[in-house]
Amino acid sequence: MILETAIKNFRRHLAGRVLYLVALALLVMVSYDCLTTYQDSFINQISQGNPALVALLLLFFSLLGFGVLIIFYANRFFIHQHRPELGLMIISGLSRSQIALIFFLETLFGELLALGFGLILGLLTNKLFAMLLLRLMGLHAATNHWFSLAALWKTGLGFLIVFILVGIFDSSRIFSLRTVRLLYPNDLEGIRQRNSWFNRLLAWLGPLLIIAGYVAIFKLSWIHFMETLRFSDRATLNTGLIMITLILGIWFCFRNTIPALFAWLQGTNWAYRQQRILDFATTGQEVQFHHQSLTLTTLFVTASVVLLGFASVLYSDGFRNLEEEAPIDLVADHQYHDQVLQQIKARGGQLKRLAHLPVKIMPVAFHGPKSEVIMSQATMPIEIVGMHNYLQIQRHQKNLLPVILDRNQALFISADFQYQHVRLHELMKNQVQFADAKLPRLQIVAFSRVYPFGSNLFFGNVLVVPDNIFEQIPDTNSRVLVGYRLMKIAPDSNFLQKIDDNSYKSKASRQMRYTYPKQLQKAKITIYQDVKRDLTNAYISSNYSVRGPAQVLLQRVLGAIVFVIGLLAILMTFAWASVCSLRELSEVERTRFDYLTLTKMGIEQHYLLRYSNWKNRLLFLSPVIFGIGNGLLVMRFVGLYLNHLPLKLLYLLTAVVFVIYWCFYLFTAYNYRRIIKMNRPPEQQAR
Amino acid sequence: MRMVEVKQVSKSFGARNNLVRALNNISFTIDRGEFVGVMGPSGAGKTTLLNIMSTIDHPSVGRVYLAGQEITALPERDLATFRRENIGFIFQDFNLLPALSVSENLIMVLSMLKIPREEVQKRLAYYSEHLNLKQLLNRYPNELSIGQKQRVAAARALMTQPKILFADEPTGSLDSKSATELLQYLATINLENETTIMMVTHDAFTASYCNRIVFIKDGAFYSEVVRSGSRQQFFNQIIDMQAAIGGGKISDFRNRD
Ligand SMILES: Nc1ncnc2c1ncn2[C@@H]1O[C@H](COP(=O)(O)OP(=O)(O)OP(=O)(O)O)[C@@H](O)[C@H]1O
Ligand SMILES: [Mg+2]
């Protein structure tokens, strides 16, 4: 009978829980995919034990953890929904353990169903998963590995442990339930806020903390923790501080501020004249009752948006950096030219000459707004290339900015400029004065952060000038870089790795010492080759560069991380939205009585349905919007820091998050109406 | 034989600054086979009293003995068994598990008691016959009218053949015909099976089916009326007492017998 009851209960609630089970199944599916891919020997082999694959393992465990969280919350709402039934069972004389068993079985059926489906989906989608991952990692290989017994049972076992763990939580909850509370549910009255000074303080504190958090995001320096990831760091401390402030702020807002505000609204005459506002105001208690899950929703949405933001930054920015750093297979200047070329040819590699680039160097001074900031001194050394050569390279390096310069115009290339908080239009008002007085001043008309042949080969700032000016610049310290395409040699071979490593060694690098006089004419540039790297204040660049294994590795790490982060964010959104939906549906039974009373009082049904829709929408979507706002704000700030943040991609992904929640809201509202109508008293049912 | 003994029970709700005393040192007894009604103005503490006597709630102070056991001292573990064996309930509205059909609702507890199948079937046949539920056995609770639900609830409560039956306004949402049927049935089992019944009600007509009415006011025992003559006389006595206690309703004065 216990089993039968559990089965019947399960069947009865299936319709409202479908999406939650689907979400669980998706979690299982991705977990299985992660494990299989992580263990797949073929993928391990072609990615050469890439550390990034560990991210998959991390994802697996975070999915298990997230599974605990959502099942825990879902069951909490199930218990809430079942309260009268549980009470009835208790007073009919069922022992708590029998009741806990019924409940456990009831939830277990759903979970097992989800597990089974998830594993099947996992088997089906495994290939797609691996292909996506490989594509993002820049590996071109086909994998056909989809079945792994080990991964199958590990995923199954992992989730079974999760189910049992949550089952134990639930049982202890069922054991501690008080019978009176179950049979005479008055939770909303029970938590009605006392108007104590403490609660009033918290109500004010909520928004204040949020504002403080926002201000802190913009004023404190925190983002560097992403680079150091050290816990003792000041930036890490700040990040933690901002997070705690925001979390507390959001929590108090849902717990105290909004209920207090709504209670106040409800008391005003003005609200009584505005039906909508009154409807709005009456949801205050529900907000308070659900403040925990509302807070979590906000946080999860914020986290999703931030994660997606970082994924899209990594995706476009990381890959772009890669392209900017080593866009061409091989570049060498005359000094190393023969040596490197011979090594490669000896290994069977073939080379195709693409273009050459003469580079000159000279001190310059900028004149115009913020010029001191741009130069960070009174003058600065700059490497100069001619427009014609630049455009030649642009044919092979598509990410170079294509510009046609008139007389007296110049293109400024700098990777540091974006960190100087100077606006572009201010830069464009600057003129460049050369140390050689014969040369005319040039107007900066364009800016780019992409260097021809890659940034490794330059000291810092580069100027592209019209060819007639380039010819007038003296040849002191000049050099010629030649770019090649590499063929018949694997891009990730150890051999190339060695050449690449050697190019960073101090012997192979070029160093420049620059004196900073007040007057431009007195500035002096000294270039050292083949010396030990012990010069302070020196500029360093490479003499040659190979697009080798380091880049390949980086690309794969980036790919794996982007994949994992993006997936986690989307899954999190989906799973949590389904839990929100359960929360709303668990309230139906209770509102049903209010609903009946109100219909008996003669209030029209369509009005009541509209009201419940409106209430659902408020509870469902307000934390989502709040969370999206938070997330976008954080990313906006990150965007200030990286002024080329691909916000368009982020907006798109954010819209996806919102649409997922919106779909869940529609599903919930539909089921809500269905149940409310189903529970109409029989007299009203057509027979 | 004593079925129920309530000894100096008090119950308070709320925190210190807004304390509500729902029951204030109340004591009384019920003998085996009595059909007792509890009446009193709204907020007098009737539901609270019933909840405490029926193990749903705990008193702040005092003791309750049921069938010779001190239930206020029983741990939750033993309470489950005790409830199964001794107590039946009928509530005003929520009485049935919505996922189970009527017959499943009726036999659920019994089948967990490991009572032999034939015995369960016998009782099912007996009670469904008596309460006129034969056609409803395969329906689900949401397919029943409120009166039908209430009849099923009574059958469910009686299936375990409890020693005492508690009912909190069982006729509250019934029309007068269904109410009369249910009450008549309760009176019958009270006589035939010697089931002790305690019923909370507002309604003097409903109360007139009892043998004795306990009136409480402000959480304390106020007085009691014992039936001696006809139902009509008893009904009038009840109405007089209600008027005296100051909690009567206009509708109660309509003679519905
Ligand atoms: N959970 C509770 N918290 C606070 N006060 C309560 C609670 N339950 C009951 N009370 C208070 O205890 C008193 C008695 O309540 P009770 O429900 O027993 O009254 P009643 O006699 O059943 O009334 P009615 O006839 O209206 O059902 C009332 O003043 C009520 O406000
Ligand atoms: Mg009551």
JSON list of N, CA and C in Angstrom, two decimals, chain A residues 191-194 196-207 210 247-263 283-296 298 626:
[
{"chain": "A", "resi": 191, "resn": "ILE", "atom": "N", "xyz": [4.26, 34.25, 9.91]},
{"chain": "A", "resi": 191, "resn": "ILE", "atom": "CA", "xyz": [5.48, 35.01, 9.71]},
{"chain": "A", "resi": 191, "resn": "ILE", "atom": "C", "xyz": [5.18, 36.48, 9.48]},
{"chain": "A", "resi": 192, "resn": "ARG", "atom": "N", "xyz": [3.95, 36.86, 9.65]},
{"chain": "A", "resi": 192, "resn": "ARG", "atom": "CA", "xyz": [3.65, 38.28, 9.44]},
{"chain": "A", "resi": 192, "resn": "ARG", "atom": "C", "xyz": [4.60, 39.11, 10.28]},
{"chain": "A", "resi": 193, "resn": "GLN", "atom": "N", "xyz": [5.12, 40.13, 9.60]},
{"chain": "A", "resi": 193, "resn": "GLN", "atom": "CA", "xyz": [6.24, 40.79, 10.22]},
{"chain": "A", "resi": 193, "resn": "GLN", "atom": "C", "xyz": [5.82, 41.63, 11.40]},
{"chain": "A", "resi": 194, "resn": "ARG", "atom": "N", "xyz": [6.57, 41.47, 12.45]},
{"chain": "A", "resi": 194, "resn": "ARG", "atom": "CA", "xyz": [6.36, 42.38, 13.56]},
{"chain": "A", "resi": 194, "resn": "ARG", "atom": "C", "xyz": [7.07, 43.67, 13.23]},
{"chain": "A", "resi": 196, "resn": "SER", "atom": "N", "xyz": [9.00, 45.62, 14.45]},
{"chain": "A", "resi": 196, "resn": "SER", "atom": "CA", "xyz": [9.99, 45.99, 15.44]},
{"chain": "A", "resi": 196, "resn": "SER", "atom": "C", "xyz": [11.03, 46.89, 14.80]},
{"chain": "A", "resi": 197, "resn": "TRP", "atom": "N", "xyz": [11.78, 47.56, 15.66]},
{"chain": "A", "resi": 197, "resn": "TRP", "atom": "CA", "xyz": [12.79, 48.48, 15.12]},
{"chain": "A", "resi": 197, "resn": "TRP", "atom": "C", "xyz": [13.82, 47.71, 14.31]},
{"chain": "A", "resi": 198, "resn": "PHE", "atom": "N", "xyz": [14.05, 46.45, 14.73]},
{"chain": "A", "resi": 198, "resn": "PHE", "atom": "CA", "xyz": [15.07, 45.67, 14.05]},
{"chain": "A", "resi": 198, "resn": "PHE", "atom": "C", "xyz": [14.67, 45.38, 12.61]},
{"chain": "A", "resi": 199, "resn": "ASN", "atom": "N", "xyz": [13.40, 44.98, 12.43]},
{"chain": "A", "resi": 199, "resn": "ASN", "atom": "CA", "xyz": [12.92, 44.70, 11.09]},
{"chain": "A", "resi": 199, "resn": "ASN", "atom": "C", "xyz": [12.92, 45.95, 10.23]},
{"chain": "A", "resi": 200, "resn": "ARG", "atom": "N", "xyz": [12.57, 47.06, 10.86]},
{"chain": "A", "resi": 200, "resn": "ARG", "atom": "CA", "xyz": [12.57, 48.31, 10.10]},
{"chain": "A", "resi": 200, "resn": "ARG", "atom": "C", "xyz": [14.00, 48.66, 9.67]},
{"chain": "A", "resi": 201, "resn": "LEU", "atom": "N", "xyz": [14.94, 48.39, 10.56]},
{"chain": "A", "resi": 201, "resn": "LEU", "atom": "CA", "xyz": [16.34, 48.65, 10.24]},
{"chain": "A", "resi": 201, "resn": "LEU", "atom": "C", "xyz": [16.76, 47.79, 9.04]},
{"chain": "A", "resi": 202, "resn": "LEU", "atom": "N", "xyz": [16.38, 46.51, 9.09]},
{"chain": "A", "resi": 202, "resn": "LEU", "atom": "CA", "xyz": [16.76, 45.62, 7.99]},
{"chain": "A", "resi": 202, "resn": "LEU", "atom": "C", "xyz": [16.12, 46.07, 6.69]},
{"chain": "A", "resi": 203, "resn": "ALA", "atom": "N", "xyz": [14.87, 46.55, 6.79]},
{"chain": "A", "resi": 203, "resn": "ALA", "atom": "CA", "xyz": [14.18, 47.00, 5.59]},
{"chain": "A", "resi": 203, "resn": "ALA", "atom": "C", "xyz": [14.92, 48.14, 4.92]},
{"chain": "A", "resi": 204, "resn": "TRP", "atom": "N", "xyz": [15.47, 49.02, 5.74]},
{"chain": "A", "resi": 204, "resn": "TRP", "atom": "CA", "xyz": [16.27, 50.12, 5.14]},
{"chain": "A", "resi": 204, "resn": "TRP", "atom": "C", "xyz": [17.63, 49.63, 4.69]},
{"chain": "A", "resi": 205, "resn": "LEU", "atom": "N", "xyz": [18.16, 48.68, 5.43]},
{"chain": "A", "resi": 205, "resn": "LEU", "atom": "CA", "xyz": [19.50, 48.21, 5.15]},
{"chain": "A", "resi": 205, "resn": "LEU", "atom": "C", "xyz": [19.58, 47.54, 3.78]},
{"chain": "A", "resi": 206, "resn": "GLY", "atom": "N", "xyz": [18.51, 46.82, 3.40]},
{"chain": "A", "resi": 206, "resn": "GLY", "atom": "CA", "xyz": [18.51, 46.07, 2.14]},
{"chain": "A", "resi": 206, "resn": "GLY", "atom": "C", "xyz": [18.95, 46.91, 0.96]},
{"chain": "A", "resi": 207, "resn": "PRO", "atom": "N", "xyz": [18.15, 47.93, 0.60]},
{"chain": "A", "resi": 207, "resn": "PRO", "atom": "CA", "xyz": [18.54, 48.75, -0.56]},
{"chain": "A", "resi": 207, "resn": "PRO", "atom": "C", "xyz": [19.87, 49.47, -0.36]},
{"chain": "A", "resi": 210, "resn": "ILE", "atom": "N", "xyz": [22.60, 47.17, -1.22]},
{"chain": "A", "resi": 210, "resn": "ILE", "atom": "CA", "xyz": [22.70, 46.95, -2.67]},
{"chain": "A", "resi": 210, "resn": "ILE", "atom": "C", "xyz": [23.39, 48.14, -3.33]},
{"chain": "A", "resi": 247, "resn": "ILE", "atom": "N", "xyz": [24.75, 40.05, -1.67]},
{"chain": "A", "resi": 247, "resn": "ILE", "atom": "CA", "xyz": [23.89, 38.93, -1.25]},
{"chain": "A", "resi": 247, "resn": "ILE", "atom": "C", "xyz": [23.03, 39.36, -0.08]},
{"chain": "A", "resi": 248, "resn": "LEU", "atom": "N", "xyz": [23.66, 39.98, 0.93]},
{"chain": "A", "resi": 248, "resn": "LEU", "atom": "CA", "xyz": [22.89, 40.42, 2.09]},
{"chain": "A", "resi": 248, "resn": "LEU", "atom": "C", "xyz": [21.83, 41.43, 1.68]},
{"chain": "A", "resi": 249, "resn": "GLY", "atom": "N", "xyz": [22.24, 42.35, 0.80]},
{"chain": "A", "resi": 249, "resn": "GLY", "atom": "CA", "xyz": [21.31, 43.39, 0.36]},
{"chain": "A", "resi": 249, "resn": "GLY", "atom": "C", "xyz": [20.09, 42.78, -0.30]},
{"chain": "A", "resi": 250, "resn": "ILE", "atom": "N", "xyz": [20.33, 41.83, -1.19]},
{"chain": "A", "resi": 250, "resn": "ILE", "atom": "CA", "xyz": [19.22, 41.20, -1.90]},
{"chain": "A", "resi": 250, "resn": "ILE", "atom": "C", "xyz": [18.34, 40.43, -0.92]},
{"chain": "A", "resi": 251, "resn": "TRP", "atom": "N", "xyz": [19.01, 39.76, -0.01]},
{"chain": "A", "resi": 251, "resn": "TRP", "atom": "CA", "xyz": [18.27, 38.97, 0.98]},
{"chain": "A", "resi": 251, "resn": "TRP", "atom": "C", "xyz": [17.34, 39.86, 1.82]},
{"chain": "A", "resi": 252, "resn": "PHE", "atom": "N", "xyz": [17.90, 40.94, 2.36]},
{"chain": "A", "resi": 252, "resn": "PHE", "atom": "CA", "xyz": [17.07, 41.82, 3.17]},
{"chain": "A", "resi": 252, "resn": "PHE", "atom": "C", "xyz": [15.96, 42.45, 2.35]},
{"chain": "A", "resi": 253, "resn": "CYS", "atom": "N", "xyz": [16.26, 42.74, 1.09]},
{"chain": "A", "resi": 253, "resn": "CYS", "atom": "CA", "xyz": [15.24, 43.35, 0.24]},
{"chain": "A", "resi": 253, "resn": "CYS", "atom": "C", "xyz": [14.02, 42.44, 0.14]},
{"chain": "A", "resi": 254, "resn": "PHE", "atom": "N", "xyz": [14.28, 41.16, -0.14]},
{"chain": "A", "resi": 254, "resn": "PHE", "atom": "CA", "xyz": [13.15, 40.26, -0.29]},
{"chain": "A", "resi": 254, "resn": "PHE", "atom": "C", "xyz": [12.51, 39.94, 1.06]},
{"chain": "A", "resi": 255, "resn": "ARG", "atom": "N", "xyz": [13.34, 39.90, 2.10]},
{"chain": "A", "resi": 255, "resn": "ARG", "atom": "CA", "xyz": [12.83, 39.48, 3.39]},
{"chain": "A", "resi": 255, "resn": "ARG", "atom": "C", "xyz": [12.10, 40.61, 4.11]},
{"chain": "A", "resi": 256, "resn": "ASN", "atom": "N", "xyz": [12.65, 41.81, 4.00]},
{"chain": "A", "resi": 256, "resn": "ASN", "atom": "CA", "xyz": [12.08, 42.91, 4.77]},
{"chain": "A", "resi": 256, "resn": "ASN", "atom": "C", "xyz": [11.57, 44.07, 3.95]},
{"chain": "A", "resi": 257, "resn": "THR", "atom": "N", "xyz": [12.42, 44.55, 3.03]},
{"chain": "A", "resi": 257, "resn": "THR", "atom": "CA", "xyz": [12.07, 45.81, 2.37]},
{"chain": "A", "resi": 257, "resn": "THR", "atom": "C", "xyz": [10.78, 45.69, 1.57]},
{"chain": "A", "resi": 258, "resn": "ILE", "atom": "N", "xyz": [10.73, 44.71, 0.68]},
{"chain": "A", "resi": 258, "resn": "ILE", "atom": "CA", "xyz": [9.56, 44.63, -0.20]},
{"chain": "A", "resi": 258, "resn": "ILE", "atom": "C", "xyz": [8.28, 44.35, 0.60]},
{"chain": "A", "resi": 259, "resn": "PRO", "atom": "N", "xyz": [8.29, 43.39, 1.53]},
{"chain": "A", "resi": 259, "resn": "PRO", "atom": "CA", "xyz": [7.07, 43.20, 2.33]},
{"chain": "A", "resi": 259, "resn": "PRO", "atom": "C", "xyz": [6.66, 44.46, 3.08]},
{"chain": "A", "resi": 260, "resn": "ALA", "atom": "N", "xyz": [7.64, 45.16, 3.66]},
{"chain": "A", "resi": 260, "resn": "ALA", "atom": "CA", "xyz": [7.30, 46.37, 4.41]},
{"chain": "A", "resi": 260, "resn": "ALA", "atom": "C", "xyz": [6.71, 47.42, 3.47]},
{"chain": "A", "resi": 261, "resn": "LEU", "atom": "N", "xyz": [7.35, 47.55, 2.30]},
{"chain": "A", "resi": 261, "resn": "LEU", "atom": "CA", "xyz": [6.89, 48.53, 1.32]},
{"chain": "A", "resi": 261, "resn": "LEU", "atom": "C", "xyz": [5.46, 48.20, 0.89]},
{"chain": "A", "resi": 262, "resn": "PHE", "atom": "N", "xyz": [5.23, 46.92, 0.60]},
{"chain": "A", "resi": 262, "resn": "PHE", "atom": "CA", "xyz": [3.91, 46.52, 0.12]},
{"chain": "A", "resi": 262, "resn": "PHE", "atom": "C", "xyz": [2.86, 46.69, 1.22]},
{"chain": "A", "resi": 263, "resn": "ALA", "atom": "N", "xyz": [3.26, 46.39, 2.46]},
{"chain": "A", "resi": 263, "resn": "ALA", "atom": "CA", "xyz": [2.31, 46.54, 3.56]},
{"chain": "A", "resi": 263, "resn": "ALA", "atom": "C", "xyz": [1.92, 48.01, 3.69]},
{"chain": "A", "resi": 283, "resn": "THR", "atom": "N", "xyz": [0.81, 41.02, -2.63]},
{"chain": "A", "resi": 283, "resn": "THR", "atom": "CA", "xyz": [1.74, 39.90, -2.76]},
{"chain": "A", "resi": 283, "resn": "THR", "atom": "C", "xyz": [2.91, 40.00, -1.79]},
{"chain": "A", "resi": 284, "resn": "GLY", "atom": "N", "xyz": [2.92, 41.08, -0.99]},
{"chain": "A", "resi": 284, "resn": "GLY", "atom": "CA", "xyz": [4.05, 41.32, -0.10]},
{"chain": "A", "resi": 284, "resn": "GLY", "atom": "C", "xyz": [4.38, 40.14, 0.80]},
{"chain": "A", "resi": 285, "resn": "GLN", "atom": "N", "xyz": [3.33, 39.52, 1.35]},
{"chain": "A", "resi": 285, "resn": "GLN", "atom": "CA", "xyz": [3.57, 38.42, 2.29]},
{"chain": "A", "resi": 285, "resn": "GLN", "atom": "C", "xyz": [4.16, 37.21, 1.60]},
{"chain": "A", "resi": 286, "resn": "GLU", "atom": "N", "xyz": [3.70, 36.98, 0.38]},
{"chain": "A", "resi": 286, "resn": "GLU", "atom": "CA", "xyz": [4.25, 35.83, -0.34]},
{"chain": "A", "resi": 286, "resn": "GLU", "atom": "C", "xyz": [5.73, 36.06, -0.63]},
{"chain": "A", "resi": 287, "resn": "VAL", "atom": "N", "xyz": [6.03, 37.31, -0.96]},
{"chain": "A", "resi": 287, "resn": "VAL", "atom": "CA", "xyz": [7.44, 37.62, -1.20]},
{"chain": "A", "resi": 287, "resn": "VAL", "atom": "C", "xyz": [8.23, 37.27, 0.06]},
{"chain": "A", "resi": 288, "resn": "GLN", "atom": "N", "xyz": [7.66, 37.68, 1.20]},
{"chain": "A", "resi": 288, "resn": "GLN", "atom": "CA", "xyz": [8.40, 37.41, 2.43]},
{"chain": "A", "resi": 288, "resn": "GLN", "atom": "C", "xyz": [8.48, 35.91, 2.69]},
{"chain": "A", "resi": 289, "resn": "PHE", "atom": "N", "xyz": [7.39, 35.23, 2.43]},
{"chain": "A", "resi": 289, "resn": "PHE", "atom": "CA", "xyz": [7.39, 33.79, 2.70]},
{"chain": "A", "resi": 289, "resn": "PHE", "atom": "C", "xyz": [8.45, 33.09, 1.85]},
{"chain": "A", "resi": 290, "resn": "HIS", "atom": "N", "xyz": [8.62, 33.57, 0.63]},
{"chain": "A", "resi": 290, "resn": "HIS", "atom": "CA", "xyz": [9.55, 32.89, -0.28]},
{"chain": "A", "resi": 290, "resn": "HIS", "atom": "C", "xyz": [10.87, 33.62, -0.41]},
{"chain": "A", "resi": 291, "resn": "HIS", "atom": "N", "xyz": [11.18, 34.47, 0.56]},
{"chain": "A", "resi": 291, "resn": "HIS", "atom": "CA", "xyz": [12.35, 35.33, 0.36]},
{"chain": "A", "resi": 291, "resn": "HIS", "atom": "C", "xyz": [13.61, 34.52, 0.07]},
{"chain": "A", "resi": 292, "resn": "GLN", "atom": "N", "xyz": [13.69, 33.33, 0.67]},
{"chain": "A", "resi": 292, "resn": "GLN", "atom": "CA", "xyz": [14.89, 32.54, 0.48]},
{"chain": "A", "resi": 292, "resn": "GLN", "atom": "C", "xyz": [15.07, 32.14, -1.00]},
{"chain": "A", "resi": 293, "resn": "SER", "atom": "N", "xyz": [14.00, 31.59, -1.55]},
{"chain": "A", "resi": 293, "resn": "SER", "atom": "CA", "xyz": [14.16, 31.11, -2.92]},
{"chain": "A", "resi": 293, "resn": "SER", "atom": "C", "xyz": [14.23, 32.29, -3.88]},
{"chain": "A", "resi": 294, "resn": "LEU", "atom": "N", "xyz": [13.57, 33.39, -3.55]},
{"chain": "A", "resi": 294, "resn": "LEU", "atom": "CA", "xyz": [13.67, 34.57, -4.41]},
{"chain": "A", "resi": 294, "resn": "LEU", "atom": "C", "xyz": [15.11, 35.10, -4.42]},
{"chain": "A", "resi": 295, "resn": "THR", "atom": "N", "xyz": [15.70, 35.14, -3.23]},
{"chain": "A", "resi": 295, "resn": "THR", "atom": "CA", "xyz": [17.10, 35.58, -3.15]},
{"chain": "A", "resi": 295, "resn": "THR", "atom": "C", "xyz": [17.98, 34.67, -3.98]},
{"chain": "A", "resi": 296, "resn": "LEU", "atom": "N", "xyz": [17.77, 33.37, -3.81]},
{"chain": "A", "resi": 296, "resn": "LEU", "atom": "CA", "xyz": [18.60, 32.43, -4.57]},
{"chain": "A", "resi": 296, "resn": "LEU", "atom": "C", "xyz": [18.39, 32.61, -6.07]},
{"chain": "A", "resi": 298, "resn": "THR", "atom": "N", "xyz": [17.59, 35.35, -7.65]},
{"chain": "A", "resi": 298, "resn": "THR", "atom": "CA", "xyz": [18.34, 36.53, -8.06]},
{"chain": "A", "resi": 298, "resn": "THR", "atom": "C", "xyz": [19.82, 36.21, -8.19]},
{"chain": "A", "resi": 626, "resn": "PHE", "atom": "N", "xyz": [15.75, 41.43, -11.71]},
{"chain": "A", "resi": 626, "resn": "PHE", "atom": "CA", "xyz": [16.70, 41.97, -10.73]},
{"chain": "A", "resi": 626, "resn": "PHE", "atom": "C", "xyz": [18.09, 41.35, -10.97]}
]
